[in-house]
Tab-separated table of C-alpha atoms in Angstrom:
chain	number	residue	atom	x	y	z
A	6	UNK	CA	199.603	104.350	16.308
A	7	UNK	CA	197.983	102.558	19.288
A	8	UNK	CA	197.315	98.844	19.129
A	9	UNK	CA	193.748	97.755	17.923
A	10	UNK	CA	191.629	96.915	20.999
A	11	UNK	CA	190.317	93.493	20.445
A	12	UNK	CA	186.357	93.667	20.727
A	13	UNK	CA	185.939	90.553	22.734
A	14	UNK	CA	187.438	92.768	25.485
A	15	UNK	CA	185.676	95.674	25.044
A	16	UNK	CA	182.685	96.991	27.753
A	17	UNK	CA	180.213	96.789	25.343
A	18	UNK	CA	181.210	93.425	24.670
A	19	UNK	CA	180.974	92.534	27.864
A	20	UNK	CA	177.746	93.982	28.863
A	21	UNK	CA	175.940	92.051	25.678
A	22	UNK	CA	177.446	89.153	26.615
A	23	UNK	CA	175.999	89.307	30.287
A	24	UNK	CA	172.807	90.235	28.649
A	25	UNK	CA	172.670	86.885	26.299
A	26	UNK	CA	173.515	85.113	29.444
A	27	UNK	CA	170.845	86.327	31.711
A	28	UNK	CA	168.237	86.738	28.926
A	29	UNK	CA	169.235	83.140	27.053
A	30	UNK	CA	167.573	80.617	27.168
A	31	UNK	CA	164.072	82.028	27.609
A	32	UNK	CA	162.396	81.121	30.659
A	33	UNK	CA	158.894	79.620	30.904
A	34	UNK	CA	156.178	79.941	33.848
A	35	UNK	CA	153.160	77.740	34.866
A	36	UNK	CA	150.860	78.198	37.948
A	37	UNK	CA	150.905	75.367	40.076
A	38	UNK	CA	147.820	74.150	42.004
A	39	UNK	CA	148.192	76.358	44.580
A	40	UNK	CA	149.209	79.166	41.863
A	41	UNK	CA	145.461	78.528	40.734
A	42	UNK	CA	144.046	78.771	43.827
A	43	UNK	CA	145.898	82.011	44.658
A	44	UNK	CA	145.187	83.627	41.448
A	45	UNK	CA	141.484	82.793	41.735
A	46	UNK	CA	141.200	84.340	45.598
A	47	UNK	CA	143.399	87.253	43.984
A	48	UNK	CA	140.491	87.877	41.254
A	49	UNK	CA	137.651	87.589	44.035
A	50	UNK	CA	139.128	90.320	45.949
A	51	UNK	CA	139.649	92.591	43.281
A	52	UNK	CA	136.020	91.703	41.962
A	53	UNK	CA	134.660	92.556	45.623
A	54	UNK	CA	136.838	95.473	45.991
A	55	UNK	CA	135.587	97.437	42.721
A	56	UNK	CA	132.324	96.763	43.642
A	57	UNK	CA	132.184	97.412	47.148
A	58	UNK	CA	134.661	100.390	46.805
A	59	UNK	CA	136.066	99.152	50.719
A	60	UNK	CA	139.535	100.555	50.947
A	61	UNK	CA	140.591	97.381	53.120
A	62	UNK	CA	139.739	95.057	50.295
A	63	UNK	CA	141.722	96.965	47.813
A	64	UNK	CA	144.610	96.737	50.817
A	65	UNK	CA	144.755	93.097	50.346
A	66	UNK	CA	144.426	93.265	46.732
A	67	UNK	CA	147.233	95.199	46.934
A	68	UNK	CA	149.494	92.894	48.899
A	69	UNK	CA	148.379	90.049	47.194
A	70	UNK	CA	149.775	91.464	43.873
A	71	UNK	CA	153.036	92.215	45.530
A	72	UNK	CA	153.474	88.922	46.733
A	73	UNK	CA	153.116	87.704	43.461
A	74	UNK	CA	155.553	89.889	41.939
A	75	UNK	CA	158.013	89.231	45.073
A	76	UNK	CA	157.223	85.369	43.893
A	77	UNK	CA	158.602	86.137	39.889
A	78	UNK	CA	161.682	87.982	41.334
A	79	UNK	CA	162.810	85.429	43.639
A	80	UNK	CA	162.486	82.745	41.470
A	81	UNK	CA	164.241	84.545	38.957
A	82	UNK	CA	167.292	85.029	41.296
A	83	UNK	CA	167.498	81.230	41.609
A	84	UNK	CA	167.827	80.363	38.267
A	85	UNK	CA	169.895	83.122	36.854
A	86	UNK	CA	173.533	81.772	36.726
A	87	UNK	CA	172.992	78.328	37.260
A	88	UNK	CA	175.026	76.104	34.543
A	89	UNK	CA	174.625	72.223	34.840
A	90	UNK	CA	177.525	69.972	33.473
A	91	UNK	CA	176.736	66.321	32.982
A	92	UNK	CA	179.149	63.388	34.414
A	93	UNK	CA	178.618	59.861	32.332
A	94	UNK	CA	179.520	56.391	33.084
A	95	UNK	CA	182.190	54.938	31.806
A	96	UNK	CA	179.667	51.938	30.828
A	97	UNK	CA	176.499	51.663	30.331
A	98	UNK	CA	173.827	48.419	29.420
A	99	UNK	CA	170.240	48.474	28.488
A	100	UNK	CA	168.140	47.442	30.824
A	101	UNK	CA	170.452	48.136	33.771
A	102	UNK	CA	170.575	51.384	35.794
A	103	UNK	CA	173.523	53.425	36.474
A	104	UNK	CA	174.063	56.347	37.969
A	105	UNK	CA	174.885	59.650	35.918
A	106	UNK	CA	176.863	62.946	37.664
A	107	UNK	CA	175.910	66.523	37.689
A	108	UNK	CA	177.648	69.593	38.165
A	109	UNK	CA	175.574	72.073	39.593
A	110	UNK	CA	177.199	75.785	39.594
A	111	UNK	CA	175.915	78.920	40.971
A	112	UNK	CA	177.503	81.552	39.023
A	113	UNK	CA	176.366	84.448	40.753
A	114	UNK	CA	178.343	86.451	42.960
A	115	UNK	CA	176.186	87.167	45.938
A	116	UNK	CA	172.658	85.351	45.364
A	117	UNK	CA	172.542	81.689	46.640
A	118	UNK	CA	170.409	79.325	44.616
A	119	UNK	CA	167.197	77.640	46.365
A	120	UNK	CA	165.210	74.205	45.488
A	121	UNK	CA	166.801	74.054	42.312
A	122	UNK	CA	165.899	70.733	40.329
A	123	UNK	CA	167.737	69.946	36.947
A	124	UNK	CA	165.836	66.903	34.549
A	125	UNK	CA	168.611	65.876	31.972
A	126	UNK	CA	166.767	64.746	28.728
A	127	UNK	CA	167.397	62.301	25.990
A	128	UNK	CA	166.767	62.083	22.912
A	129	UNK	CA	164.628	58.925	21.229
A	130	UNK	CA	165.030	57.451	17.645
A	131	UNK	CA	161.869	59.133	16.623
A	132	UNK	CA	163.308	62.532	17.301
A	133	UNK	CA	161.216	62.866	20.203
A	134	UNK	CA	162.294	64.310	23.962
A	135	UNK	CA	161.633	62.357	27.111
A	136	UNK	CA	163.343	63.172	30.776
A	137	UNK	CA	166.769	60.643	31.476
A	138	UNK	CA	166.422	61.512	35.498
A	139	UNK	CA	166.283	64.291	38.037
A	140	UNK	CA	168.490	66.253	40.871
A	141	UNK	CA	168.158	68.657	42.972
A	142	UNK	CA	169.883	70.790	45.110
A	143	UNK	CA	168.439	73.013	48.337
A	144	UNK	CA	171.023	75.444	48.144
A	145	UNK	CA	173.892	76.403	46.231
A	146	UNK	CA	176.317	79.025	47.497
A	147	UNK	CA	177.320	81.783	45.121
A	148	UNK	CA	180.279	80.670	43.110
A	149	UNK	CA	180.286	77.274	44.523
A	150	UNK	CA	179.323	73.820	42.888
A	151	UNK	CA	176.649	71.267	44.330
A	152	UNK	CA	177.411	67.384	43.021
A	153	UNK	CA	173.907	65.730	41.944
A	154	UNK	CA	173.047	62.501	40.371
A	155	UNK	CA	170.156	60.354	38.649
A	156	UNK	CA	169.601	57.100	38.327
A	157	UNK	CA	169.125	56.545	33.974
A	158	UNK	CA	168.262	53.131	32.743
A	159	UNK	CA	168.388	52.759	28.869
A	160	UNK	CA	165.772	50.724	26.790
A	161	UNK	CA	167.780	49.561	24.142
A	162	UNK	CA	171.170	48.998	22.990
A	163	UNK	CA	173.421	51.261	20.338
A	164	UNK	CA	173.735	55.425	20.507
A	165	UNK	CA	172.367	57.640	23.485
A	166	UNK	CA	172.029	61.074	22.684
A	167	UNK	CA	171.737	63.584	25.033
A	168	UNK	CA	169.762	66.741	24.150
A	169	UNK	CA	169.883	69.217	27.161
A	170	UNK	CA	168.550	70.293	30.791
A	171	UNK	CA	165.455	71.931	32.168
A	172	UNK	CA	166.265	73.460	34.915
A	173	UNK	CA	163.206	74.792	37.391
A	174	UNK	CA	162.124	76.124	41.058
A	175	UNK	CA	159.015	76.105	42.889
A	176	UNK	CA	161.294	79.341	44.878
A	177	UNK	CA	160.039	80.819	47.137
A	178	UNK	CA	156.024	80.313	47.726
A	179	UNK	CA	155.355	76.974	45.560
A	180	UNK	CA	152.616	78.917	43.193
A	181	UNK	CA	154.569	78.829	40.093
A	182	UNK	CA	157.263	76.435	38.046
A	183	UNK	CA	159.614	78.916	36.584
A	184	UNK	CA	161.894	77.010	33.928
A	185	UNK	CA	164.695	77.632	31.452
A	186	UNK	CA	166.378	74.763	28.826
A	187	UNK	CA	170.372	74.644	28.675
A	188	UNK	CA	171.145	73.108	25.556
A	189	UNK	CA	173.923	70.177	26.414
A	190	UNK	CA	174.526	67.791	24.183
A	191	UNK	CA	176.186	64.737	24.339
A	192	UNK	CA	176.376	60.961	23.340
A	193	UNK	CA	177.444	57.928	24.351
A	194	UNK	CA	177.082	53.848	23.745
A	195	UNK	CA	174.514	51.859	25.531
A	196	UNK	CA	175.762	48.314	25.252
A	197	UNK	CA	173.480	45.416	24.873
A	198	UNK	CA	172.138	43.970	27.724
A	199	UNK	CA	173.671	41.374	29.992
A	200	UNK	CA	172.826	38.693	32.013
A	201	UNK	CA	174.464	36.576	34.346
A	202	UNK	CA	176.982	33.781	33.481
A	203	UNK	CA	178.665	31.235	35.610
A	204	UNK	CA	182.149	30.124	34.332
A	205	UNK	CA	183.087	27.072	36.197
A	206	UNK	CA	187.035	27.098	37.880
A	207	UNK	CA	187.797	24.228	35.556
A	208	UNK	CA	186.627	25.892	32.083
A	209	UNK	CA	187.596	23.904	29.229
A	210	UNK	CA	185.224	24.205	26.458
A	211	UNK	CA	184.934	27.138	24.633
A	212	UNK	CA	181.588	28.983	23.576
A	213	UNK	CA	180.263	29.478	19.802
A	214	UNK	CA	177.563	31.398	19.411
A	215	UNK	CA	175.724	30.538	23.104
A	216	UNK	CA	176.862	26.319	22.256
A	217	UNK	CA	179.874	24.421	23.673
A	218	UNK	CA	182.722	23.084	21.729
A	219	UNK	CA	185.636	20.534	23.076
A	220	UNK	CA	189.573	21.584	22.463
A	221	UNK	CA	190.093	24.890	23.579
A	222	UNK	CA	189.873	24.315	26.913
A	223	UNK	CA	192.832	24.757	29.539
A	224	UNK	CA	194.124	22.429	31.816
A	225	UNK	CA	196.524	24.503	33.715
A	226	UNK	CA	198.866	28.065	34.102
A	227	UNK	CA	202.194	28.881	34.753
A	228	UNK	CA	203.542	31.951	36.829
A	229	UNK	CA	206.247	33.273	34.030
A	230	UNK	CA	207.578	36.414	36.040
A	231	UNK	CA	206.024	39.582	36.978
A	232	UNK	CA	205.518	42.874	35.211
A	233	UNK	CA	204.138	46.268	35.413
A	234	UNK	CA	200.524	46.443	36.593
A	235	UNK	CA	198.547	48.200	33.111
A	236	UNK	CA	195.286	49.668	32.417
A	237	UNK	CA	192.703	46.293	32.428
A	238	UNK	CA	194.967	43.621	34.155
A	239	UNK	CA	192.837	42.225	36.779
A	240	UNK	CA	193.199	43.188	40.084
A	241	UNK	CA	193.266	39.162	41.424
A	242	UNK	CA	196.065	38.941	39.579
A	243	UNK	CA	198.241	42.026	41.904
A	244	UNK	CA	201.539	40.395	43.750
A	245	UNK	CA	201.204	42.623	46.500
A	246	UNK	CA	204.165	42.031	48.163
A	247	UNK	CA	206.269	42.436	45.711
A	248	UNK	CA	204.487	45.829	44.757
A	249	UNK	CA	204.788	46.475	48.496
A	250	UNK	CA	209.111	45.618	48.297
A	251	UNK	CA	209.300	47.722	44.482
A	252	UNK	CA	206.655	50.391	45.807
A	253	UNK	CA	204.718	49.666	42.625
A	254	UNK	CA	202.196	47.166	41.194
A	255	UNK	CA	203.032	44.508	40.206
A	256	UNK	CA	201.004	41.476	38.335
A	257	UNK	CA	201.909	38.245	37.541
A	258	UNK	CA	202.261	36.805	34.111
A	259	UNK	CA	200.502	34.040	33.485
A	260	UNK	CA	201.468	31.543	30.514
A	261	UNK	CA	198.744	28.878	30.091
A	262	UNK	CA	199.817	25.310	28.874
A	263	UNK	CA	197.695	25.355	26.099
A	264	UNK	CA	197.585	28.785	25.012
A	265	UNK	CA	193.795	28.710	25.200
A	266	UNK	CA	191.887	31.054	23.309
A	267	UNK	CA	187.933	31.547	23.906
A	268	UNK	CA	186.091	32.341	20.625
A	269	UNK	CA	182.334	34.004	20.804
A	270	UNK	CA	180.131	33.201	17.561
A	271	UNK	CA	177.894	35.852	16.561
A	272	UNK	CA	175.867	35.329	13.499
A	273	UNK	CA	174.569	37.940	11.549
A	274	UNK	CA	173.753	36.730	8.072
A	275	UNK	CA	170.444	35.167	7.173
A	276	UNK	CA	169.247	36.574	10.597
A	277	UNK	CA	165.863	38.901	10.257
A	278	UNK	CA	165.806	41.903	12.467
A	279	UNK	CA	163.758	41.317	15.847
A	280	UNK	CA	163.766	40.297	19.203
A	281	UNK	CA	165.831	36.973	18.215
A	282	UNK	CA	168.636	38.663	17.025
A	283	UNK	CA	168.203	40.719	19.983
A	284	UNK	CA	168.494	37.738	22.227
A	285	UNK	CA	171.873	36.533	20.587
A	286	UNK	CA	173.742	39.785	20.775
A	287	UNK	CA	172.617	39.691	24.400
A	288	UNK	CA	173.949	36.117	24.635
A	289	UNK	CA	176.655	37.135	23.300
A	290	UNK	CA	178.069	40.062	25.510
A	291	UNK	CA	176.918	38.250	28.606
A	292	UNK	CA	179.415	35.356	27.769
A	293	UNK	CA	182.097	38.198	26.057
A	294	UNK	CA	181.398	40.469	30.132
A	295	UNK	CA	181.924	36.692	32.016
A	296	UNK	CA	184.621	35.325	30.135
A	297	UNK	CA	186.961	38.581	30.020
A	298	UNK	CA	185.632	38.849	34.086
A	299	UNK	CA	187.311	35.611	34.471
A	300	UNK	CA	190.725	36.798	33.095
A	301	UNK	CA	190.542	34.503	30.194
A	302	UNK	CA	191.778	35.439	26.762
A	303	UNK	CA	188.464	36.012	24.540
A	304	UNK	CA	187.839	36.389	20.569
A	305	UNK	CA	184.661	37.536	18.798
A	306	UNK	CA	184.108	36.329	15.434
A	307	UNK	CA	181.164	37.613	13.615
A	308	UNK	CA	179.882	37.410	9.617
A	309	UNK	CA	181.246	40.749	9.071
A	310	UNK	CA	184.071	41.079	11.414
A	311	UNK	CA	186.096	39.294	13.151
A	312	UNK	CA	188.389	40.561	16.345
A	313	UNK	CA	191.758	39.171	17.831
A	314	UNK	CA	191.829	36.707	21.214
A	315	UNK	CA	193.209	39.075	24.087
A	316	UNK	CA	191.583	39.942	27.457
A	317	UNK	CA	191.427	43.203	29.871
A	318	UNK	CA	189.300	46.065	30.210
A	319	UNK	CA	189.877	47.916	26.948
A	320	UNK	CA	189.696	44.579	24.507
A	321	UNK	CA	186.148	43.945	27.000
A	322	UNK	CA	185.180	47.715	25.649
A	323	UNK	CA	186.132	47.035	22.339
A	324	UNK	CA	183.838	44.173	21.735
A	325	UNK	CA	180.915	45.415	23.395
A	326	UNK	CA	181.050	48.147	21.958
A	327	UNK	CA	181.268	46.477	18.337
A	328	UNK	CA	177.898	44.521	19.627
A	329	UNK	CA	175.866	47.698	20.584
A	330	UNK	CA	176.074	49.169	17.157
A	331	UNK	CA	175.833	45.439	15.054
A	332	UNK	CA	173.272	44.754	13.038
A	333	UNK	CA	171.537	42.038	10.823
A	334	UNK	CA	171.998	41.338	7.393
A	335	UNK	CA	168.466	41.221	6.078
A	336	UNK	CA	169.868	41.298	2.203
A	337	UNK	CA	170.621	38.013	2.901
A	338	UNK	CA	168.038	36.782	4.527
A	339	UNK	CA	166.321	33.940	2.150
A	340	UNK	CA	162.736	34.867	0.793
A	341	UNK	CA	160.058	32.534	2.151
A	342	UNK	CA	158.821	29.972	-0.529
């Protein structure tokens, strides 16, 4: 008996699978201003040529209608195997732009791709759809990838989800927007927003909650030895000479005297939603952002949780993103009299 063939691998498989590619998602067409204007001249002519019955009219008629069918075929060509794949930051803070990658792929074999422009879109609380950014690309070789990116600035702090792209072409004339969707989600943290905070050389208070406190400060460090450079040491810290003599990095370990430990207050009991809780957890990061910058050792201590002193890149992740998704505790917020 001869071995079952398996149907993904079958022609007809193949062909319906080219057909839900080319066919999905379904495109959608507007005129543009000029479209308008060339549709209106397009219905004069054919107005004046039925009545008039002049052969030359119905000659330009006829050309006009071909250029607008030339028009839908070319723009077709430059949308038909394009696939978009989206490149995100590895942070990102309200209020603050950053830029965010696309992929671009032409995955035709012989038709090159012209004026394409790709909006990414996000997706709001409410459900609703607004455009993240735009790219676009003049050309894109068949089988070959163009790199794009758009500038996206998020309004507030917590989840970003990502709905899709709409990708569309003016190609060739400029009289109509030929679109399609690509449906490409994603999501991602957008942590609170941050502003600027000057640590002085000689730190030695500690912050609680956005107020100073006496005792935790330092008063001095102590080169212990030197280890393996890992993921989050700071960079100031690289002996690069001896990573030049072992032909890897190497940091050096730093003991302070006092063992300092920096602890952030964040309260979030008897705190009413709103722009002043807003305003703390902002406070908050900015001082967590500064602190860890600084290569000091940093705790966060909160009503509901409360997270170890350490420093780096990945405890600096951690916390913020604990602070994009915190909220209030408005069970416990006391009833006015």
């Amino acid at each position: 008996m001869g071995a079952a063939r398996d149907p993904r691998t079958s022609p007809g498989s193949s062909l319906s699978q080219r057909l839900r590619r080319w066919l999905r998602p379904p495109r959608t067409l507007r005129p543009t201003r000029a479209g308008w204007i060339f549709c209106a001249i397009s219905f004069g002519v054919g107005f004046a040529a039925l009545n008039t019955g002049n052969n030359l009219l119905y000659l330009v008629l006829s050309l006009m209608l071909a250029f607008l069918v030339l028009s839908g075929v070319m723009s077709e060509s430059a949308l038909r195997g394009i696939r978009v794949r989206r490149q995100l930051p590895r942070e990102l803070f309200a209020g603050a732009s950053s830029a965010v990658g696309l992929e671009i792929t032409n995955d035709q074999r012989r038709v090159p791709a012209f004026a394409v422009v790709v909006e990414d879109r996000v997706a709001e609380a409410d459900a609703s759809i607004r455009p993240a950014g735009r790219a676009f690309a003049l050309r894109i070789e068949p089988g070959a990838t163009e790199l794009r990116s758009y500038r996206f600035t998020p309004t507030r702090r917590g989840p970003v989800r990502f709905a899709g792209f709409r990708v569309f072409t003016r190609f060739p004339f400029g009289l109509f927007s030929k679109s399609l969707s690509i449906s490409a989600p994603a999501e991602t943290l957008a942590f609170p927003r941050v502003e600027e905070v000057a640590v002085p050389r000689s730190f030695g208070l500690a912050y609680d909650g956005g107020m100073h406190r006496p005792g935790l400060g330092t008063t001095g460090t102590n080169a212990v030895g030197l280890r393996e450079f890992a993921d989050g040491d700071s960079v100031r810290r690289i002996n690069w000479r001896s990573s030049l003599r072992h032909n890897q990095l190497l940091v050096t370990e730093i003991e302070n005297e006092n063992d300092a430990e920096i602890e952030v207050r964040l309260e979030t009991r008897n705190v009413a939603p709103g722009e002043p809780f807003e305003r703390r957890v902002s406070w908050a990061a900015s001082e967590i952002v500064a602190l860890i910058d600084a290569d000091l050792r940093v705790s966060l201590r909160a009503d509901t949780q409360c997270f170890r002193a350490d420093r780096g890149a990945h405890h600096r992740s951690q916390l913020l993103a604990f602070l994009a998704l915190v909220e209030p505790d408005p069970a416990s917020t006391p009833e006015p009299a």
